[in-house]
Tab-separated table of C-alpha atoms in Angstrom:
chain	number	residue	atom	x	y	z
R	1	MET	CA	-21.685	-4.165	-0.461
R	2	HIS	CA	-19.484	-4.176	2.589
R	3	VAL	CA	-15.967	-2.377	2.522
R	4	ILE	CA	-13.174	-1.905	4.725
R	5	VAL	CA	-10.281	0.386	3.948
R	6	HIS	CA	-7.075	1.369	5.636
R	7	GLY	CA	-4.821	4.386	5.497
R	8	GLY	CA	-1.413	2.580	6.219
R	9	ALA	CA	0.180	1.146	9.275
R	10	GLY	CA	2.693	3.480	10.898
R	11	GLY	CA	3.005	6.461	13.242
R	12	VAL	CA	0.050	8.299	14.679
R	13	PRO	CA	-0.640	11.351	12.269
R	14	ASP	CA	-0.453	15.002	13.985
R	15	ASP	CA	-4.003	15.728	12.810
R	16	PRO	CA	-6.172	12.347	12.187
R	17	GLN	CA	-9.435	13.779	11.692
R	18	PRO	CA	-8.977	14.929	8.104
R	19	ARG	CA	-7.411	11.723	7.226
R	20	GLN	CA	-10.259	9.932	8.791
R	21	ALA	CA	-12.724	11.982	6.698
R	22	VAL	CA	-10.978	10.840	3.644
R	23	LEU	CA	-10.997	7.123	4.664
R	24	ASP	CA	-14.785	7.455	5.332
R	25	GLU	CA	-15.182	8.856	1.942
R	26	ALA	CA	-13.402	6.189	0.240
R	27	ALA	CA	-15.287	3.202	2.059
R	28	ALA	CA	-18.457	5.183	1.130
R	29	ALA	CA	-17.538	5.377	-2.538
R	30	GLY	CA	-16.751	1.562	-2.531
R	31	THR	CA	-20.301	0.671	-1.063
R	32	ALA	CA	-21.794	2.536	-4.144
R	33	GLU	CA	-20.485	0.399	-6.720
R	34	ALA	CA	-21.966	-2.658	-8.249
R	35	THR	CA	-19.223	-5.386	-7.860
R	36	PRO	CA	-16.475	-6.120	-5.194
R	37	LEU	CA	-13.690	-5.234	-7.631
R	38	ASP	CA	-15.527	-2.131	-8.553
R	39	ALA	CA	-15.991	-1.095	-4.988
R	40	VAL	CA	-12.133	-1.596	-4.241
R	41	ASP	CA	-10.854	0.199	-7.285
R	42	ALA	CA	-13.342	3.294	-6.521
R	43	ALA	CA	-12.335	3.326	-2.912
R	44	VAL	CA	-8.230	3.056	-3.343
R	45	ARG	CA	-8.695	5.835	-6.323
R	46	VAL	CA	-10.027	8.293	-3.649
R	47	LEU	CA	-7.024	7.624	-1.527
R	48	GLU	CA	-4.269	7.623	-4.199
R	49	SER	CA	-5.526	11.087	-5.134
R	50	ASP	CA	-5.275	12.524	-1.482
R	51	VAL	CA	-1.869	13.733	-0.409
R	52	ARG	CA	-2.369	12.805	3.051
R	53	PHE	CA	-1.418	9.078	2.109
R	54	ASN	CA	1.517	7.610	0.476
R	55	ALA	CA	-0.045	6.411	-2.641
R	56	GLY	CA	-0.521	8.273	-5.978
R	57	VAL	CA	0.176	11.965	-5.307
R	58	GLY	CA	2.278	12.732	-2.610
R	59	GLY	CA	4.219	9.173	-2.766
R	60	ALA	CA	7.561	8.504	-1.623
R	61	VAL	CA	10.658	9.518	-3.502
R	62	GLN	CA	13.266	7.009	-4.710
R	63	SER	CA	16.997	7.507	-4.738
R	64	ASP	CA	16.865	9.033	-8.243
R	65	GLY	CA	14.229	11.691	-7.449
R	66	VAL	CA	11.340	9.662	-9.046
R	67	VAL	CA	8.076	8.820	-7.337
R	68	ARG	CA	7.075	5.300	-8.620
R	69	THR	CA	3.779	3.685	-7.953
R	70	ASP	CA	2.694	-0.005	-7.261
R	71	ALA	CA	-0.692	-1.776	-6.745
R	72	GLY	CA	-2.323	-5.089	-6.868
R	73	VAL	CA	-5.774	-6.293	-7.169
R	74	MET	CA	-7.429	-9.593	-6.624
R	75	THR	CA	-10.812	-11.343	-6.742
R	76	SER	CA	-11.984	-14.468	-4.637
R	77	ASP	CA	-12.001	-16.419	-8.032
R	78	ARG	CA	-8.266	-15.899	-8.074
R	79	GLU	CA	-8.268	-13.393	-10.971
R	80	ALA	CA	-5.251	-11.005	-9.895
R	81	GLY	CA	-3.089	-8.184	-11.533
R	82	ALA	CA	-0.577	-6.249	-10.497
R	83	ALA	CA	1.648	-3.339	-11.692
R	84	ALA	CA	4.698	-1.641	-10.272
R	85	GLY	CA	7.373	0.879	-10.876
R	86	MET	CA	5.289	3.554	-12.667
R	87	ALA	CA	6.616	7.011	-12.910
R	88	GLY	CA	3.896	9.600	-13.408
R	89	VAL	CA	0.904	7.177	-12.736
R	90	GLU	CA	-1.623	8.306	-9.804
R	91	HIS	CA	-4.070	5.543	-9.997
R	92	ALA	CA	-1.879	2.582	-9.860
R	93	VAL	CA	-4.869	0.472	-8.722
R	94	SER	CA	-6.506	0.917	-11.972
R	95	VAL	CA	-3.560	-0.196	-13.881
R	96	ALA	CA	-3.358	-3.216	-11.807
R	97	ARG	CA	-6.965	-4.035	-12.758
R	98	VAL	CA	-5.927	-3.620	-16.362
R	99	VAL	CA	-3.585	-6.233	-15.966
R	100	ALA	CA	-6.003	-8.487	-14.389
R	101	GLU	CA	-8.814	-7.897	-16.945
R	102	GLU	CA	-7.135	-7.281	-20.166
R	103	THR	CA	-3.823	-9.234	-20.061
R	104	PRO	CA	-3.135	-12.829	-19.764
R	105	HIS	CA	-0.639	-11.880	-16.927
R	106	VAL	CA	-0.318	-11.169	-13.324
R	107	PHE	CA	2.328	-8.526	-13.159
R	108	VAL	CA	3.611	-5.761	-15.409
R	109	ALA	CA	6.294	-3.380	-14.621
R	110	GLY	CA	8.119	-0.226	-15.059
R	111	ASP	CA	7.709	1.794	-18.456
R	112	HIS	CA	5.721	-0.976	-19.987
R	113	ALA	CA	3.139	-0.670	-17.267
R	114	VAL	CA	3.173	2.955	-17.750
R	115	ASP	CA	2.506	2.209	-21.505
R	116	LEU	CA	-0.238	-0.308	-20.902
R	117	ALA	CA	-1.919	2.011	-18.650
R	118	ASP	CA	-1.752	4.949	-21.400
R	119	ASP	CA	-3.267	2.662	-23.895
R	120	PHE	CA	-6.211	1.783	-21.509
R	121	GLY	CA	-7.015	5.306	-20.567
R	122	VAL	CA	-5.318	5.489	-17.176
R	123	ALA	CA	-3.511	8.968	-16.794
R	124	THR	CA	-0.017	9.175	-17.183
R	125	ASP	CA	2.701	12.089	-16.817
R	126	VAL	CA	1.138	13.163	-13.552
R	127	ASP	CA	3.186	15.152	-11.294
R	128	LEU	CA	3.087	13.055	-8.281
R	129	PHE	CA	4.945	15.473	-5.968
R	130	THR	CA	3.620	17.872	-3.435
R	131	ASP	CA	5.277	20.979	-2.180
R	132	GLU	CA	5.959	19.185	0.990
R	133	THR	CA	7.543	16.037	-0.800
R	134	ARG	CA	9.440	18.198	-3.245
R	135	ALA	CA	10.995	20.260	-0.195
R	136	ARG	CA	11.979	17.140	1.577
R	137	TRP	CA	13.636	15.645	-1.454
R	138	ALA	CA	15.651	18.796	-2.053
R	139	ASP	CA	16.795	18.923	1.500
R	140	ALA	CA	17.923	15.306	1.327
R	141	ASP	CA	21.250	15.773	-0.417
R	142	PRO	CA	20.276	13.548	-3.255
R	143	PRO	CA	22.980	11.170	-4.375
R	144	GLN	CA	24.552	11.192	-8.156
R	145	GLY	CA	26.261	8.239	-9.864
R	146	SER	CA	25.883	4.637	-9.925
R	147	PRO	CA	23.362	2.269	-7.935
R	148	LYS	CA	26.561	1.597	-5.627
R	149	GLU	CA	26.844	5.203	-4.819
R	150	HIS	CA	22.913	5.451	-4.419
R	151	LEU	CA	23.289	2.594	-1.929
R	152	ALA	CA	25.788	4.290	0.149
R	153	TRP	CA	23.762	7.388	0.289
R	154	LEU	CA	20.494	5.328	1.421
R	155	ASP	CA	22.240	3.071	3.964
R	156	SER	CA	21.244	5.410	6.743
R	157	ARG	CA	18.005	6.627	5.202
R	158	PHE	CA	15.874	3.781	3.632
R	159	GLY	CA	12.663	3.129	5.412
R	160	GLY	CA	13.158	6.005	8.159
R	161	SER	CA	10.805	8.651	8.861
R	162	THR	CA	13.753	11.265	8.717
R	163	SER	CA	16.235	12.147	6.269
R	164	ASP	CA	18.692	12.833	9.159
R	165	PRO	CA	21.283	10.075	8.844
R	166	THR	CA	22.154	10.535	12.572
R	167	ALA	CA	18.452	9.359	13.647
R	168	ASP	CA	18.284	6.467	15.824
R	169	SER	CA	17.915	2.890	14.780
R	170	ASP	CA	14.125	2.674	15.222
R	171	GLU	CA	13.601	5.700	12.941
R	172	LYS	CA	16.018	4.079	10.423
R	173	GLU	CA	14.357	0.899	10.464
R	174	GLY	CA	10.867	2.889	9.768
R	175	THR	CA	9.046	0.655	12.384
R	176	VAL	CA	6.822	3.147	14.317
R	177	THR	CA	7.788	6.593	13.878
R	178	GLU	CA	6.474	9.475	11.519
R	179	ARG	CA	7.710	12.702	10.732
R	180	GLY	CA	4.787	15.311	10.240
R	181	ASP	CA	2.764	13.827	7.220
R	182	PHE	CA	5.651	11.971	5.976
R	183	SER	CA	4.814	8.154	6.867
R	184	ASP	CA	6.561	5.474	5.039
R	185	HIS	CA	3.889	3.178	5.666
R	186	ASP	CA	0.918	5.151	4.585
R	187	THR	CA	0.148	2.461	1.922
R	188	VAL	CA	-3.578	2.231	1.170
R	189	GLY	CA	-5.903	-0.606	0.689
R	190	ALA	CA	-9.351	-1.665	0.476
R	191	VAL	CA	-11.438	-4.966	0.693
R	192	ALA	CA	-14.910	-5.585	-0.401
R	193	PHE	CA	-17.413	-8.302	-0.280
R	194	ASP	CA	-21.285	-8.394	-1.703
R	195	GLY	CA	-22.502	-11.494	0.021
R	196	GLU	CA	-21.070	-13.787	-2.497
R	197	SER	CA	-17.480	-12.833	-3.633
R	198	PHE	CA	-14.632	-10.732	-2.320
R	199	ALA	CA	-11.885	-8.341	-3.965
R	200	THR	CA	-8.884	-6.605	-2.416
R	201	ALA	CA	-6.639	-3.773	-3.614
R	202	THR	CA	-3.645	-2.176	-2.206
R	203	SER	CA	-1.642	0.838	-3.438
R	204	THR	CA	1.388	2.507	-2.430
R	205	GLY	CA	4.055	5.041	-3.440
R	206	GLY	CA	6.803	2.843	-1.807
R	207	ARG	CA	9.069	3.886	0.942
R	208	TRP	CA	11.196	7.229	1.265
R	209	PHE	CA	14.867	7.000	0.157
R	210	ALA	CA	14.491	3.458	-1.224
R	211	LEU	CA	16.973	2.495	-4.354
R	212	ALA	CA	15.547	3.455	-7.700
R	213	GLY	CA	13.532	0.568	-9.059
R	214	ARG	CA	12.795	-1.072	-5.563
R	215	VAL	CA	9.540	-2.848	-5.375
R	216	GLY	CA	7.865	-3.634	-2.028
R	217	ASP	CA	5.372	-6.086	-0.950
R	218	VAL	CA	2.355	-4.105	-2.272
R	219	PRO	CA	2.081	-5.477	-5.752
R	220	GLN	CA	3.497	-9.095	-4.693
R	221	LEU	CA	0.525	-11.471	-4.714
R	222	GLY	CA	0.035	-12.924	-1.251
R	223	SER	CA	1.922	-10.230	0.399
R	224	GLY	CA	0.348	-6.874	-0.015
R	225	PHE	CA	-2.977	-8.384	-1.082
R	226	TYR	CA	-4.681	-11.767	-1.348
R	227	ALA	CA	-8.329	-13.042	-1.971
R	228	ALA	CA	-10.058	-16.644	-1.823
R	229	PRO	CA	-13.653	-17.881	-1.279
R	230	ALA	CA	-12.910	-17.475	2.562
R	231	GLY	CA	-12.258	-13.905	2.383
R	232	ALA	CA	-9.559	-11.060	1.406
R	233	ALA	CA	-6.899	-9.065	3.039
R	234	SER	CA	-4.806	-5.970	2.472
R	235	ALA	CA	-1.537	-5.357	4.301
R	236	THR	CA	0.628	-2.352	4.774
R	237	GLY	CA	3.800	-1.796	6.682
R	238	ALA	CA	7.560	-2.746	6.409
R	239	GLY	CA	7.271	-4.053	2.821
R	240	GLU	CA	10.434	-6.155	2.798
R	241	ASP	CA	9.338	-8.277	5.789
R	242	ILE	CA	5.684	-8.364	4.856
R	243	ALA	CA	6.848	-9.969	1.418
R	244	LYS	CA	9.069	-12.336	3.423
R	245	VAL	CA	6.215	-13.945	5.301
R	246	THR	CA	3.381	-13.361	2.699
R	247	LEU	CA	1.340	-11.634	5.239
R	248	SER	CA	-1.977	-11.187	3.401
R	249	ARG	CA	-1.897	-15.020	2.371
R	250	ARG	CA	-1.085	-15.774	6.026
R	251	ALA	CA	-4.006	-13.877	7.150
R	252	VAL	CA	-6.711	-15.466	4.681
R	253	ARG	CA	-5.271	-18.730	5.640
R	254	HIS	CA	-6.353	-18.076	9.017
R	255	LEU	CA	-9.812	-17.504	7.826
R	256	GLU	CA	-9.715	-20.719	5.857
R	257	ASP	CA	-8.960	-22.504	9.082
R	258	GLY	CA	-12.280	-21.254	10.629
R	259	LEU	CA	-11.062	-18.181	12.446
R	260	SER	CA	-13.157	-14.795	12.194
R	261	ALA	CA	-11.833	-11.705	10.432
R	262	GLN	CA	-10.846	-10.185	13.667
R	263	GLN	CA	-9.113	-13.330	15.064
R	264	ALA	CA	-7.266	-13.900	11.701
R	265	ALA	CA	-6.183	-10.293	11.628
R	266	GLU	CA	-4.719	-10.405	15.080
R	267	THR	CA	-3.008	-13.927	14.810
R	268	ALA	CA	-1.482	-12.879	11.434
R	269	ILE	CA	0.055	-9.715	13.105
R	270	ALA	CA	1.321	-11.399	16.254
R	271	GLU	CA	3.208	-14.027	13.829
R	272	PHE	CA	4.386	-11.298	11.727
R	273	GLY	CA	5.982	-9.647	14.683
R	274	GLU	CA	7.405	-12.671	16.246
R	275	LEU	CA	8.967	-13.787	12.954
R	276	THR	CA	10.265	-10.228	11.937
R	277	GLY	CA	10.437	-7.928	14.749
R	278	SER	CA	9.153	-5.192	12.432
R	279	SER	CA	5.625	-3.379	12.223
R	280	ALA	CA	2.580	-3.907	9.672
R	281	GLY	CA	-1.334	-3.931	9.711
R	282	VAL	CA	-3.807	-5.994	7.969
R	283	ILE	CA	-7.591	-5.819	7.254
R	284	LEU	CA	-9.735	-8.477	6.238
R	285	LEU	CA	-13.459	-9.228	5.432
R	286	ASP	CA	-14.794	-12.841	5.887
R	287	SER	CA	-17.558	-14.821	4.753
R	288	ASP	CA	-19.876	-13.952	7.551
R	289	GLY	CA	-19.481	-10.373	6.230
R	290	GLU	CA	-17.422	-9.390	9.320
R	291	ALA	CA	-14.453	-6.804	9.153
R	292	GLY	CA	-11.362	-7.369	11.056
R	293	SER	CA	-8.028	-5.412	11.295
R	294	ALA	CA	-4.955	-5.408	13.446
R	295	PHE	CA	-1.405	-3.454	13.872
R	296	ASN	CA	1.528	-3.550	15.652
R	297	SER	CA	2.764	-0.062	14.969
R	298	ASP	CA	1.688	2.957	16.913
R	299	GLY	CA	-1.446	3.405	14.455
R	300	MET	CA	-3.456	2.522	11.502
R	301	GLN	CA	-6.732	4.286	10.592
R	302	THR	CA	-9.470	2.311	8.952
R	303	SER	CA	-12.974	2.729	8.051
R	304	VAL	CA	-15.966	0.421	7.345
R	305	ALA	CA	-19.001	1.086	5.311
R	306	ARG	CA	-22.079	-1.038	4.357
R	307	ARG	CA	-24.777	-0.710	1.984
């Protein structure tokens, strides 16, 4: 089993070594599994449980004060599942897998996705806040009232790495900055290959100060994740822009055109930057068993393991 994982494209963390150790643990956990889907599920669950990443516990807070999680999974035989907008669900990746394996659907969202998780033994009602995220939210002067009032409040905040509405434009766009351990791009993902088939999974807590109910690229098939017989990809970064250019599908298409995993990653990110002016990262595995990764943010930590 060959596994590559990422911990999000964004700023450079203040202390990268502990995060790298968790990424290494996640990649190793994936290689111990029997199938590629088992591998990406196991790897991403490790990352969802670690507060250093914006997935599961420690996820971003939406404008109504709720942490909601999203995830998607896909295999190279084009089985796919996604789940989004789930309050109190730490392991969104496992709910996405339930959607893929237990339902005739591709995407389930909101309270009904939480109910589905509960029925299939995925823990719900989990407190996804940490002391740090709770303090950050309390300091943010949370809005009251209708969605219009929420939109006015988040206008200068959404996607940024600071709650300061006077922050410069790069911070407000969330392109390359990070405030301590608070990165809006610390989405996590994994891709696995067993020599015959691929699987990919991506999971997130969203972006700080998004409108309640916002869903980004992560659970959108072809945007945050994609797998095909030629290979598989997981993307991370500015979600609205990733969705508009279907970044993961774009990267896998380059594999289908004969590029190596590294060439496909670099080409897809170059195209993404030219089209959007925003930041993202992508990881891939190809049918030769080679891994590739590229990003145009300040940093993106990855780990590769093989068994």
